[in-house]
Amino acid sequence: MTRETDIDSLFAELRSTEPCIADQGFSTRILAKLEQKAGLSFFKDALITMLFTLMGCLLSYAFFPIAELTALIPRTIHISPLSLLTLAGTITLACSSAYCTLEADRI
Amino acid sequence: MNPTDQALIDAVVKEGSHRAFAELVKRYQSPLRYSLRQLTGWNEALADDLAQETFIKAHSALSSFQSKAKFSSWLYRIAYNLMLSHFRVARNRELTGGLRGQEEQSLWHDNDYEAIVSNESLQLHRDLAQAMKYLSDNQRMALHLSLHRECTQQEISDIMSIPLGTVKTLITRGKASLREQLADWKTGDKS
């Protein structure tokens, strides 16, 4: 018997003796998770998010000292090594977050 | 008569039937969980978590399933991507060195299996999963799909989203590596 057929026959044996894994609540757990997710439909979820975002915007508009903050914006900008480093750090963080989010959503 | 996979998928997509999806899960849970056990060095807890996540992702993406493909191949594709993501994150976090450094998290529960195979056979399945740990993730998947699930190279190429030539290389190299592992194992067994 060649080495090649050794591996092939080993897998053939595995195929013929593959254990049937009992469900033991596996499918029930999945359905329970799906029910949880289905509790709120996509549109309801989006609607609630938009509603609260709108409320947040209105509250911010009413109470946020926008004029005072605008006055604080510098008219001139000096680029220092520290500011460049901060910018690089922010970009790195944003890219990492985007990467992690995409990885989590990947099918 | 049992409804076909496509009929069940249609029922899930069009009517949102959870019962139909439960039937699909019941049909495919055993082979998928078994495959994931083989691919994770027989880490039962991890394999079951990945299988559960696979079915949940499959449910949310079921409307994008194209009936040209086999449902099982589509499931394997999701499972494979989830497994790769899991190992990538684990490696990035340096918690483990892939499977090699991973501790044995699961125990051998014979009760989980229907009594159609002997303990000796179960040990063989577990031993092979241990030997396959030393292959790369891609080699392990390609070898499992080719030799155990008897998928065609085109199917493997579709599942793993890699060119046909790469599939052939992975299988050839995977077989060579596994042969080495098994040779060591047999030598160790005899000594």
Coordinates of C-alpha atoms in Angstrom, one line a residue:
Chain A
M1 CA 0.0 0.0 0.0
T2 CA 1.4 3.4 -1.0
R3 CA 1.6 6.4 1.4
E4 CA -0.9 8.1 -0.8
T5 CA -3.5 5.4 -0.3
D6 CA -2.7 5.4 3.4
I7 CA -4.1 8.9 3.8
D8 CA -6.9 8.3 1.4
S9 CA -7.9 5.1 3.2
L10 CA -7.6 6.9 6.5
F11 CA -10.1 9.5 5.4
A12 CA -12.3 6.8 3.9
E13 CA -12.4 5.2 7.3
L14 CA -13.2 8.5 8.9
R15 CA -16.0 9.1 6.5
S16 CA -17.6 5.8 7.2
T17 CA -17.4 6.2 10.9
E18 CA -18.2 9.9 11.2
P19 CA -20.1 10.3 14.4
C20 CA -23.6 11.8 14.3
I21 CA -23.5 14.6 16.8
A22 CA -26.7 14.7 18.8
D23 CA -28.5 18.0 18.7
Q24 CA -28.9 18.3 22.5
G25 CA -30.5 21.7 22.5
F26 CA -28.2 23.2 19.8
S27 CA -30.9 24.2 17.4
T28 CA -33.1 25.4 20.3
R29 CA -30.3 27.7 21.4
I30 CA -30.0 29.1 17.9
L31 CA -33.7 29.7 17.6
A32 CA -33.7 31.4 21.0
K33 CA -30.9 33.8 19.7
L34 CA -32.9 34.5 16.5
E35 CA -36.0 35.2 18.5
Q36 CA -34.0 37.7 20.6
K37 CA -32.8 39.4 17.4
A38 CA -36.2 39.4 15.8
G39 CA -37.6 41.2 18.9
L40 CA -36.9 44.5 17.2
S41 CA -37.3 44.7 13.4
F42 CA -34.7 46.5 11.3
F43 CA -37.1 49.4 10.6
K44 CA -38.2 49.8 14.2
D45 CA -34.6 49.8 15.3
A46 CA -33.7 52.4 12.6
L47 CA -36.7 54.5 13.5
I48 CA -35.8 54.5 17.2
T49 CA -32.2 55.4 16.5
M50 CA -33.2 58.3 14.2
L51 CA -35.8 59.6 16.7
F52 CA -33.3 59.7 19.6
T53 CA -30.6 61.2 17.3
L54 CA -33.0 63.9 16.3
M55 CA -33.8 64.6 20.0
G56 CA -30.1 64.7 20.8
C57 CA -29.6 67.2 17.9
L58 CA -32.4 69.5 19.1
L59 CA -31.2 69.4 22.7
S60 CA -27.7 70.2 21.6
Y61 CA -29.0 73.1 19.4
A62 CA -31.0 74.5 22.3
F63 CA -28.4 74.2 25.1
F64 CA -25.0 74.0 23.5
P65 CA -23.0 77.2 23.7
I66 CA -22.2 77.1 20.0
A67 CA -21.2 80.8 19.7
E68 CA -18.8 80.6 22.6
L69 CA -17.2 77.5 21.2
T70 CA -17.0 79.0 17.7
A71 CA -15.1 81.9 19.2
L72 CA -12.6 79.5 20.6
I73 CA -11.6 78.1 17.2
P74 CA -8.1 79.4 16.4
R75 CA -7.7 81.7 13.4
T76 CA -4.3 80.4 12.7
I77 CA -2.9 76.9 13.0
H78 CA 0.7 76.0 13.8
I79 CA 1.6 72.4 12.8
S80 CA 3.9 71.0 15.5
P81 CA 5.3 67.4 15.8
L82 CA 2.8 66.8 18.6
S83 CA -0.2 67.8 16.5
L84 CA 1.0 65.6 13.7
L85 CA 1.4 62.7 16.1
T86 CA -2.1 63.3 17.5
L87 CA -3.5 63.3 13.9
A88 CA -1.6 60.1 13.0
G89 CA -2.9 58.5 16.2
T90 CA -6.5 59.5 15.5
I91 CA -6.3 58.2 11.9
T92 CA -4.8 54.9 13.2
L93 CA -7.6 54.5 15.7
A94 CA -10.3 55.2 13.2
C95 CA -8.8 52.8 10.7
S96 CA -8.4 50.1 13.3
S97 CA -12.1 50.5 14.4
A98 CA -13.2 50.4 10.8
Y99 CA -11.2 47.2 10.2
C100 CA -12.5 45.5 13.3
T101 CA -16.1 46.4 12.4
L102 CA -15.7 45.1 8.9
E103 CA -14.1 41.9 10.2
A104 CA -16.9 41.3 12.6
D105 CA -19.5 41.8 9.9
R106 CA -17.8 39.7 7.3
I107 CA -19.6 36.6 6.2
Chain B
M1 CA -42.0 13.5 2.3
N2 CA -39.3 15.8 3.6
P3 CA -39.2 19.2 2.0
T4 CA -36.2 20.2 0.0
D5 CA -33.6 22.6 1.3
Q6 CA -34.8 25.2 -1.3
A7 CA -38.4 24.8 -0.1
L8 CA -37.2 25.4 3.5
I9 CA -35.1 28.4 2.5
D10 CA -38.0 29.9 0.6
A11 CA -40.2 29.5 3.7
V12 CA -37.6 31.3 5.8
V13 CA -37.1 34.1 3.4
K14 CA -40.7 34.7 2.3
E15 CA -42.6 33.8 5.5
G16 CA -39.9 34.3 8.1
S17 CA -40.6 30.7 9.3
H18 CA -38.5 29.8 12.3
R19 CA -39.7 26.2 12.1
A20 CA -38.3 25.9 8.6
F21 CA -35.0 27.3 9.7
A22 CA -34.9 24.9 12.7
E23 CA -35.3 22.0 10.2
L24 CA -32.3 23.3 8.2
V25 CA -30.3 23.6 11.4
K26 CA -31.3 20.0 12.4
R27 CA -30.2 18.8 8.9
Y28 CA -26.8 20.4 8.9
Q29 CA -25.8 20.8 12.5
S30 CA -24.1 17.4 12.9
P31 CA -21.8 17.6 9.8
L32 CA -21.0 21.2 10.3
R33 CA -20.2 20.8 14.0
Y34 CA -18.1 17.7 13.1
S35 CA -16.2 19.6 10.4
L36 CA -15.5 22.5 12.7
R37 CA -14.2 20.1 15.4
Q38 CA -11.9 18.6 12.8
L39 CA -10.8 22.1 11.8
T40 CA -10.2 23.4 15.4
G41 CA -8.2 20.5 16.7
W42 CA -11.3 19.0 18.2
N43 CA -12.0 22.0 20.4
E44 CA -15.7 21.2 21.0
A45 CA -16.6 24.5 22.7
L46 CA -15.0 26.6 20.0
A47 CA -16.4 24.5 17.2
D48 CA -19.9 24.7 18.6
D49 CA -19.6 28.5 19.1
L50 CA -18.5 28.9 15.5
A51 CA -21.3 26.6 14.3
Q52 CA -23.9 28.6 16.2
E53 CA -22.5 31.9 14.8
T54 CA -22.5 30.3 11.3
F55 CA -26.2 29.5 11.5
I56 CA -27.1 32.9 12.9
K57 CA -25.2 34.6 10.1
A58 CA -26.7 32.3 7.6
H59 CA -30.2 33.2 8.8
S60 CA -29.6 36.9 8.4
A61 CA -28.1 36.5 4.9
L62 CA -30.4 33.7 3.7
S63 CA -32.1 36.1 1.2
S64 CA -28.7 36.4 -0.6
F65 CA -28.3 32.7 -1.0
Q66 CA -28.3 31.7 -4.6
S67 CA -30.0 28.3 -5.4
K68 CA -27.3 27.5 -7.9
A69 CA -25.0 26.7 -5.0
K70 CA -25.4 23.8 -2.5
F71 CA -26.7 25.1 0.8
S72 CA -24.0 23.0 2.6
S73 CA -21.3 24.7 0.5
W74 CA -22.7 28.1 1.4
L75 CA -22.7 27.2 5.1
Y76 CA -19.1 26.0 4.9
R77 CA -18.2 29.3 3.2
I78 CA -19.6 31.2 6.2
A79 CA -18.1 28.9 8.7
Y80 CA -14.7 29.1 7.0
N81 CA -14.7 32.9 7.1
L82 CA -15.8 32.9 10.7
M83 CA -13.1 30.5 11.6
L84 CA -10.4 32.5 9.8
S85 CA -11.6 35.7 11.5
H86 CA -11.5 34.0 14.9
F87 CA -8.0 32.8 14.4
R88 CA -6.8 36.1 13.0
V89 CA -8.2 38.0 16.0
A90 CA -6.7 35.4 18.4
R91 CA -3.4 35.8 16.8
N92 CA -3.6 39.5 16.7
R93 CA -4.3 39.6 20.4
E94 CA -1.4 37.2 20.9
L95 CA -3.6 35.1 23.2
T96 CA -2.7 32.0 21.3
G97 CA -0.2 31.1 18.6
G98 CA -3.1 29.9 16.4
L99 CA -4.2 26.4 17.3
R100 CA -0.8 25.2 18.2
G101 CA -0.6 27.2 21.4
Q102 CA -4.2 26.8 22.2
E103 CA -5.0 24.9 25.4
E104 CA -7.3 22.0 25.2
Q105 CA -10.6 23.6 26.3
S106 CA -12.9 20.7 25.8
L107 CA -13.4 17.4 27.3
W108 CA -14.3 14.3 25.5
H109 CA -18.0 13.8 26.0
D110 CA -18.9 10.4 24.5
N111 CA -22.6 11.0 25.5
D112 CA -22.8 13.7 22.8
Y113 CA -22.6 11.1 20.1
E114 CA -25.2 8.7 19.1
A115 CA -24.0 5.2 19.8
I116 CA -23.2 4.3 16.2
V117 CA -19.4 4.4 16.5
S118 CA -17.1 2.7 18.9
N119 CA -14.9 4.7 21.3
E120 CA -11.9 3.5 19.2
S121 CA -13.3 5.1 16.1
L122 CA -14.0 8.4 18.0
Q123 CA -10.4 8.4 19.2
L124 CA -9.3 8.1 15.6
H125 CA -11.3 11.2 14.6
R126 CA -9.9 13.1 17.5
D127 CA -6.3 12.0 16.7
L128 CA -6.6 13.1 13.1
A129 CA -7.9 16.5 14.3
Q130 CA -4.9 16.8 16.5
A131 CA -2.6 15.9 13.6
M132 CA -4.3 18.4 11.4
K133 CA -3.7 21.2 13.9
Y134 CA -0.1 21.5 12.5
L135 CA -1.3 22.4 9.0
S136 CA -2.1 26.0 8.1
D137 CA -5.8 27.1 8.3
N138 CA -6.1 27.0 4.5
Q139 CA -4.5 23.6 4.1
R140 CA -6.7 22.1 6.9
M141 CA -9.8 23.4 5.3
A142 CA -8.9 22.4 1.7
L143 CA -7.8 18.9 2.9
H144 CA -11.0 18.4 5.0
L145 CA -13.3 19.5 2.2
S146 CA -11.4 17.4 -0.4
L147 CA -10.8 14.2 1.5
H148 CA -13.5 14.1 4.1
R149 CA -16.4 15.9 2.5
E150 CA -15.4 14.8 -1.0
C151 CA -16.0 18.3 -2.5
T152 CA -14.7 18.9 -6.0
Q153 CA -11.8 21.3 -6.4
Q154 CA -14.1 23.8 -8.0
E155 CA -16.4 23.6 -5.0
I156 CA -13.5 24.1 -2.6
S157 CA -12.4 27.1 -4.7
D158 CA -15.8 28.6 -4.4
I159 CA -16.1 27.9 -0.7
M160 CA -12.7 29.3 0.1
S161 CA -12.8 32.1 -2.5
I162 CA -9.4 31.1 -3.9
P163 CA -8.2 30.2 -7.4
L164 CA -8.3 26.6 -8.5
G165 CA -4.5 26.4 -8.8
T166 CA -4.2 27.4 -5.1
V167 CA -6.6 24.7 -4.1
K168 CA -4.5 22.1 -5.8
T169 CA -1.3 23.4 -4.2
L170 CA -3.0 23.5 -0.8
I171 CA -4.2 19.9 -1.1
T172 CA -0.8 18.6 -2.3
R173 CA 1.1 20.4 0.4
G174 CA -1.5 19.6 3.1
K175 CA -1.3 16.0 2.3
A176 CA 2.5 16.1 2.5
S177 CA 2.4 17.8 5.8
L178 CA -0.2 15.5 7.2
R179 CA 1.8 12.5 6.0
E180 CA 4.8 13.8 8.0
Q181 CA 2.6 14.3 11.1
L182 CA 1.1 10.9 10.8
A183 CA 4.5 9.3 10.3
D184 CA 5.7 11.0 13.6
W185 CA 2.5 9.9 15.3
K186 CA 2.9 6.3 14.1
T187 CA 6.6 6.3 15.2
G188 CA 5.6 7.7 18.6
D189 CA 2.9 5.1 18.8
K190 CA 5.2 2.3 18.3
S191 CA 8.0 3.5 20.6

